[in-house]
Tab-separated table of C-alpha atoms in Angstrom:
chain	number	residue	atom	x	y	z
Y	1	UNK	CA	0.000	0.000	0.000
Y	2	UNK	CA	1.852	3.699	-1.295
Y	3	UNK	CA	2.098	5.530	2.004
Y	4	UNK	CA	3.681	8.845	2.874
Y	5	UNK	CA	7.103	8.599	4.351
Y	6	UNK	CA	9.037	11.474	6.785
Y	7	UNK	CA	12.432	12.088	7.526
Y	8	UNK	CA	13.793	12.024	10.364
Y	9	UNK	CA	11.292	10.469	12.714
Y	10	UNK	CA	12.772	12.433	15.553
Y	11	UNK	CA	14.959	15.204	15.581
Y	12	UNK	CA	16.976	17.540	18.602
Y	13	UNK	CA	18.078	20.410	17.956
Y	14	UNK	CA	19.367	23.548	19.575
Y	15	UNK	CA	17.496	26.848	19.628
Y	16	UNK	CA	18.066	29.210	16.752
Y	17	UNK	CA	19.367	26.450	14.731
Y	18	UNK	CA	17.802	25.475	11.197
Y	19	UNK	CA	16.069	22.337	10.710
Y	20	UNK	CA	14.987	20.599	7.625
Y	21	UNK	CA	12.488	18.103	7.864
Y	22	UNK	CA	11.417	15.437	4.958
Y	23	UNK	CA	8.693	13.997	3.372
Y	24	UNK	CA	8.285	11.830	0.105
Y	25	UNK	CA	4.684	12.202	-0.488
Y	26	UNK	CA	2.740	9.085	-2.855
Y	27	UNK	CA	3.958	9.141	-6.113
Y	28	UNK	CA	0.991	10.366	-7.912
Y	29	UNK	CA	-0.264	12.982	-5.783
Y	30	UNK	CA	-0.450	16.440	-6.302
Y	31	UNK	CA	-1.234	18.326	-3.606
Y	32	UNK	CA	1.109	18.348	-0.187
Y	33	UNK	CA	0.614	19.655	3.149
Y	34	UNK	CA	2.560	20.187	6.302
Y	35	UNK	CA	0.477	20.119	9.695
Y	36	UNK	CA	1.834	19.909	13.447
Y	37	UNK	CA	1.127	19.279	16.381
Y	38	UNK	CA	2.360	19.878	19.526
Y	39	UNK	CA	2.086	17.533	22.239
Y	40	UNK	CA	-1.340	16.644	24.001
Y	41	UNK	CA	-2.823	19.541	21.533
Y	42	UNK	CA	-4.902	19.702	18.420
Y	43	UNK	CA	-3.208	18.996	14.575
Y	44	UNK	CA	-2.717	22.446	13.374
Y	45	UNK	CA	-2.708	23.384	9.197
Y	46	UNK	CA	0.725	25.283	8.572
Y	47	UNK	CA	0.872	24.798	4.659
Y	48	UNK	CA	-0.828	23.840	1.015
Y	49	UNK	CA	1.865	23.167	-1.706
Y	50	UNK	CA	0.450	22.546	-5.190
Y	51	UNK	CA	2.195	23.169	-8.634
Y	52	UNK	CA	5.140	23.975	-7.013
Y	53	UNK	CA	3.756	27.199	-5.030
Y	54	UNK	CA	2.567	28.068	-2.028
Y	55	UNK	CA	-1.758	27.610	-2.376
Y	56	UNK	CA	-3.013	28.291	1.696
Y	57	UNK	CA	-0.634	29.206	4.674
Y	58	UNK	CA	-2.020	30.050	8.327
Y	59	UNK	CA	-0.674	32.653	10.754
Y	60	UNK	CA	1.721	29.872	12.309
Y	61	UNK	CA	4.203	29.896	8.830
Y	62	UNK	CA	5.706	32.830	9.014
Y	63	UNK	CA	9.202	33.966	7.185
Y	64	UNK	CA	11.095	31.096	9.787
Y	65	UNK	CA	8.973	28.862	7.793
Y	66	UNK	CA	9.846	27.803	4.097
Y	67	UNK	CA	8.455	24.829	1.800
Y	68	UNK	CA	10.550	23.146	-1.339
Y	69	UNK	CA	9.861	20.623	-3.506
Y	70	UNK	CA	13.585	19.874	-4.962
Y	71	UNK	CA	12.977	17.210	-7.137
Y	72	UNK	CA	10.521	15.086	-8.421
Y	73	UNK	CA	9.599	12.837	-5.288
Y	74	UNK	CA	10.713	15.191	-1.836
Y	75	UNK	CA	8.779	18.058	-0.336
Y	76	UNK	CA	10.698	19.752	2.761
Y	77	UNK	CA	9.764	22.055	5.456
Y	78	UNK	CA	12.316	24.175	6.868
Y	79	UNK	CA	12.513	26.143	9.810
Y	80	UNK	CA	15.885	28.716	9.677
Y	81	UNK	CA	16.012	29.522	13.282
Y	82	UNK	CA	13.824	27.495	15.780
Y	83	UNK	CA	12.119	28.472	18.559
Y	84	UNK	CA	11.694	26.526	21.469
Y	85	UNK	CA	7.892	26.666	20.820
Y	86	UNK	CA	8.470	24.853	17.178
Y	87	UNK	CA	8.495	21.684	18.824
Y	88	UNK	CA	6.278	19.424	17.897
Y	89	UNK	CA	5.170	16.496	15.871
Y	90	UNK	CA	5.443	17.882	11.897
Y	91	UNK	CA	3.246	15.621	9.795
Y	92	UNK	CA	3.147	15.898	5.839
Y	93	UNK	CA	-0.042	15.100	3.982
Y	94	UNK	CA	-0.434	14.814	0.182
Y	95	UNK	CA	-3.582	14.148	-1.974
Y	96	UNK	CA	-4.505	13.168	-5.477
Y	97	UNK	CA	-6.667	15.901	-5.487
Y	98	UNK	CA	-8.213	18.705	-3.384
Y	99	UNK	CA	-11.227	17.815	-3.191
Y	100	UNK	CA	-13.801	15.324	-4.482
Y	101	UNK	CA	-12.658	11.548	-3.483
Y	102	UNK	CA	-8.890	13.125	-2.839
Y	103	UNK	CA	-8.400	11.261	1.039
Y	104	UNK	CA	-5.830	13.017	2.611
Y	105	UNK	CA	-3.004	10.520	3.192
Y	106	UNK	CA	-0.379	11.451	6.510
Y	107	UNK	CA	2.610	10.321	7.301
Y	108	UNK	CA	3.821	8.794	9.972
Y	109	UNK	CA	5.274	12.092	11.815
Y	110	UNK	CA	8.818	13.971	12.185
Y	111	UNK	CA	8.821	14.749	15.949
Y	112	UNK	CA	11.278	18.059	17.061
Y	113	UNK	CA	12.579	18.903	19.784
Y	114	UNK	CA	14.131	22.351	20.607
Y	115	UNK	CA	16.369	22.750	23.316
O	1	UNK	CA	-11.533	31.833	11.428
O	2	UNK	CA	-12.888	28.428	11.834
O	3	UNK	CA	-12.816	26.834	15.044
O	4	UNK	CA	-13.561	23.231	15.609
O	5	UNK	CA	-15.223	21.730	19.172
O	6	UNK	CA	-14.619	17.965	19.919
O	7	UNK	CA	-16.250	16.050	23.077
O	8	UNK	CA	-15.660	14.246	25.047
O	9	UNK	CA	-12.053	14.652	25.249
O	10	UNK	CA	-11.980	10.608	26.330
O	11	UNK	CA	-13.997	7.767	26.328
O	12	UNK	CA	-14.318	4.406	27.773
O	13	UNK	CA	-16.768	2.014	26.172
O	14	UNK	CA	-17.575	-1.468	26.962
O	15	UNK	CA	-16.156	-4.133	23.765
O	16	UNK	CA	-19.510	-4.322	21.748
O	17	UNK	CA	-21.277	-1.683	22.588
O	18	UNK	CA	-21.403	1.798	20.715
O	19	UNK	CA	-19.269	5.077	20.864
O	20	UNK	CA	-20.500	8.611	19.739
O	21	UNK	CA	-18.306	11.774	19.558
O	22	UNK	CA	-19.760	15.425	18.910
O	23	UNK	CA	-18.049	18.035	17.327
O	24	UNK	CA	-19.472	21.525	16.309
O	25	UNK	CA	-18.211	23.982	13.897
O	26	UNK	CA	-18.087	27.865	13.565
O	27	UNK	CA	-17.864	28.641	10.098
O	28	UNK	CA	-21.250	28.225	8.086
O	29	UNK	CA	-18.952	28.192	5.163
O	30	UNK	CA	-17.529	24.855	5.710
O	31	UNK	CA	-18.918	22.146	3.765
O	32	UNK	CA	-16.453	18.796	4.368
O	33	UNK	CA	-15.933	17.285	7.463
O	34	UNK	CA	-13.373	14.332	7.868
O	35	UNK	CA	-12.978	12.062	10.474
O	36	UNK	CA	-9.358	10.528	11.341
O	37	UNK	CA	-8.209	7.777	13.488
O	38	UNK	CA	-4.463	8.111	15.077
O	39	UNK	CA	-2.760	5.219	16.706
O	40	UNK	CA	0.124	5.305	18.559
O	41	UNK	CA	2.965	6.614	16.875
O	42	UNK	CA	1.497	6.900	13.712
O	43	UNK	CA	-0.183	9.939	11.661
O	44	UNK	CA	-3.971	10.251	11.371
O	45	UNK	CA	-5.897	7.790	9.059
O	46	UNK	CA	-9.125	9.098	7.385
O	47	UNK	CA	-11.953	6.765	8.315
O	48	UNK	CA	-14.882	8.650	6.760
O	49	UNK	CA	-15.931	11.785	5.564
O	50	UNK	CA	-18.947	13.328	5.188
O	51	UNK	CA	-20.041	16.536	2.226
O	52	UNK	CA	-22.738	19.276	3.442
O	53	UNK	CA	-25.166	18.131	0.694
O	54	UNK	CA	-25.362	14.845	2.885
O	55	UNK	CA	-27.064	14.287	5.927
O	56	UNK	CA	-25.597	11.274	6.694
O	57	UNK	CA	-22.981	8.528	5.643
O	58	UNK	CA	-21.777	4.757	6.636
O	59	UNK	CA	-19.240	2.617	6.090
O	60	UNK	CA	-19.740	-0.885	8.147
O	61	UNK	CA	-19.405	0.027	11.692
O	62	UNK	CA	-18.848	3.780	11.243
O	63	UNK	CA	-21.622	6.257	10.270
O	64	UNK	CA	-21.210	9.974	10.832
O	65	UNK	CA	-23.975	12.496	11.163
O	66	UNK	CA	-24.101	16.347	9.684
O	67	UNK	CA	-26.481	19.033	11.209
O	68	UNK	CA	-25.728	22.053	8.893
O	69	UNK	CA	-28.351	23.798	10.796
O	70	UNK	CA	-26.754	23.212	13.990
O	71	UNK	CA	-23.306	23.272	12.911
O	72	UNK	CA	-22.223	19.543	14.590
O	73	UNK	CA	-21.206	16.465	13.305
O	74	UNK	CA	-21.322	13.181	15.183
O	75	UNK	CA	-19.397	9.511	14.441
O	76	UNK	CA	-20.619	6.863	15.525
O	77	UNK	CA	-18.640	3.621	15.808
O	78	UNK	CA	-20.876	0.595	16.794
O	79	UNK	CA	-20.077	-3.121	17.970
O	80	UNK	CA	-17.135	-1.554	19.077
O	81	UNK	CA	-13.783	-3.557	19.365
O	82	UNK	CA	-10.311	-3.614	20.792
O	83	UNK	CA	-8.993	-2.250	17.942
O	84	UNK	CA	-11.193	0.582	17.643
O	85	UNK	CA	-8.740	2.264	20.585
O	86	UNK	CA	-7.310	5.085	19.343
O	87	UNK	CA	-7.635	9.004	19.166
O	88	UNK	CA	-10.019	10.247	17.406
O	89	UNK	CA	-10.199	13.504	15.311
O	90	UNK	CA	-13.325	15.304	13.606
O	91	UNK	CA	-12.260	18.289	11.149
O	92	UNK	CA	-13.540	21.040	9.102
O	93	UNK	CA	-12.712	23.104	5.968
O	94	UNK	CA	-14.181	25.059	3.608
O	95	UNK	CA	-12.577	23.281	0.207
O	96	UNK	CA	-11.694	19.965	0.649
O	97	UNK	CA	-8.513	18.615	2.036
O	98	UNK	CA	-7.224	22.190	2.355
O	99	UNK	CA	-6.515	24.042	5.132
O	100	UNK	CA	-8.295	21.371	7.823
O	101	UNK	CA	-8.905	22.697	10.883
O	102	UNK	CA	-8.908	19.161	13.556
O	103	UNK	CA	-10.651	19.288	16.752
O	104	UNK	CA	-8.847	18.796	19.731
O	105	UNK	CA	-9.122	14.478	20.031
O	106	UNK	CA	-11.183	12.300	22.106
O	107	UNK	CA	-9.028	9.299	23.555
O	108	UNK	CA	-11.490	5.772	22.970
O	109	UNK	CA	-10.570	3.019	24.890
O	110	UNK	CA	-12.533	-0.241	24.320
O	111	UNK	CA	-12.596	-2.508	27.747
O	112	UNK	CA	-12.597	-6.153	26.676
């Protein structure tokens, strides 16, 4: 069964340090999404990537936040200076399509920690 | 913005019998309403969905519920079994998959 997979599945880091977080989303889907959530709290939206741009952001990705698709298959999030409050579980998402029949498939979770 | 409402925050049912969770939505705009099931250590797993032009939807032991009027949405999981143990999300958005905005969980545990 295709699944999402996310790189790494736990990560420390120091404060202020940049992080870059991976995701290979299912081959032939088009739309990808990073979520969090921190511990014992709700999953929050951050980002919508489709067509290689930017499509929805909320209020939590701001400029420490950035999204890439490099190549054909990975989709990273990167945060250029973290904050201890960026910890969290980061899941990425990707769909066939946006709406319709287009189930939102997750991964499996890249959990930070900011000391 | 949208703001999503989830109770109860945990639940213990008896093996066999049936579980409901409420959630209620702000937004009168949102029209698609997903339900996902996260295990331990994994990321959620969509286990139905429901569209505002439908009143009502089930899949086997799942069914969810949509009052538009009211602005909730209930799933109900009956003959309930070990397995069903899990966290539970509702969420809401106005298009489709993007921008979701999850409820805050309800922990089911089935007692054998």
């Amino acid at each position: 069964e295709p699944e999402v997979t996310q790189t790494p599945s736990h990560q420390v880091t120091q404060m202020g340090q940049e992080v870059i977080l991976r995701c290979v989303p299912i081959s032939n889907h088009l739309y990808f999404y990073w979520y969090r959530q921190i511990l014992g709290q709700k999953v929050e939206f951050l980002v919508s990537f489709y067509n290689n741009e930017i499509s929805e952001k909320s209020e939590i990705f701001d400029d420490q936040f950035s999204v890439e698709r490099p190549d054909g298959s990975n989709f990273t999030l990167k945060i250029r200076s973290t904050k201890l409050e960026d910890s969290a579980m980061y899941f990425c998402a990707s769909s066939v399509r946006e709406e319709g029949s287009g189930e939102l498939f997750f991964g499996e979770g890249s959990r930070l920690t900011v000391l | 913005g949208e703001n999503v409402e989830q109770h109860p925050s945990t639940l213990s049912v008896q093996e066999g019998d049936s579980a409901v969770i409420k959630c209620t939505y702000s937004d009168s705009a949102s029209n698609y309403f997903p339900w996902y099931k996260q295990e331990l250590g994994k990321g959620p797993q969509l286990i139905i969905d429901i569209r505002s032009n439908v009143g009502e939807k089930k899949d086997q032991r799942i069914a969810v519920t949509l009052n538009k009027t009211a602005k909730h949405f209930s799933l109900h999981i009956t003959e309930t079994q070990p397995e069903d143990s899990a966290v539970y999300f509702c969420a809401a958005s106005i298009r489709g998959n993007e921008k979701l905005t999850f409820g805050t969980g309800t922990r089911l545990t089935i007692i054998p």
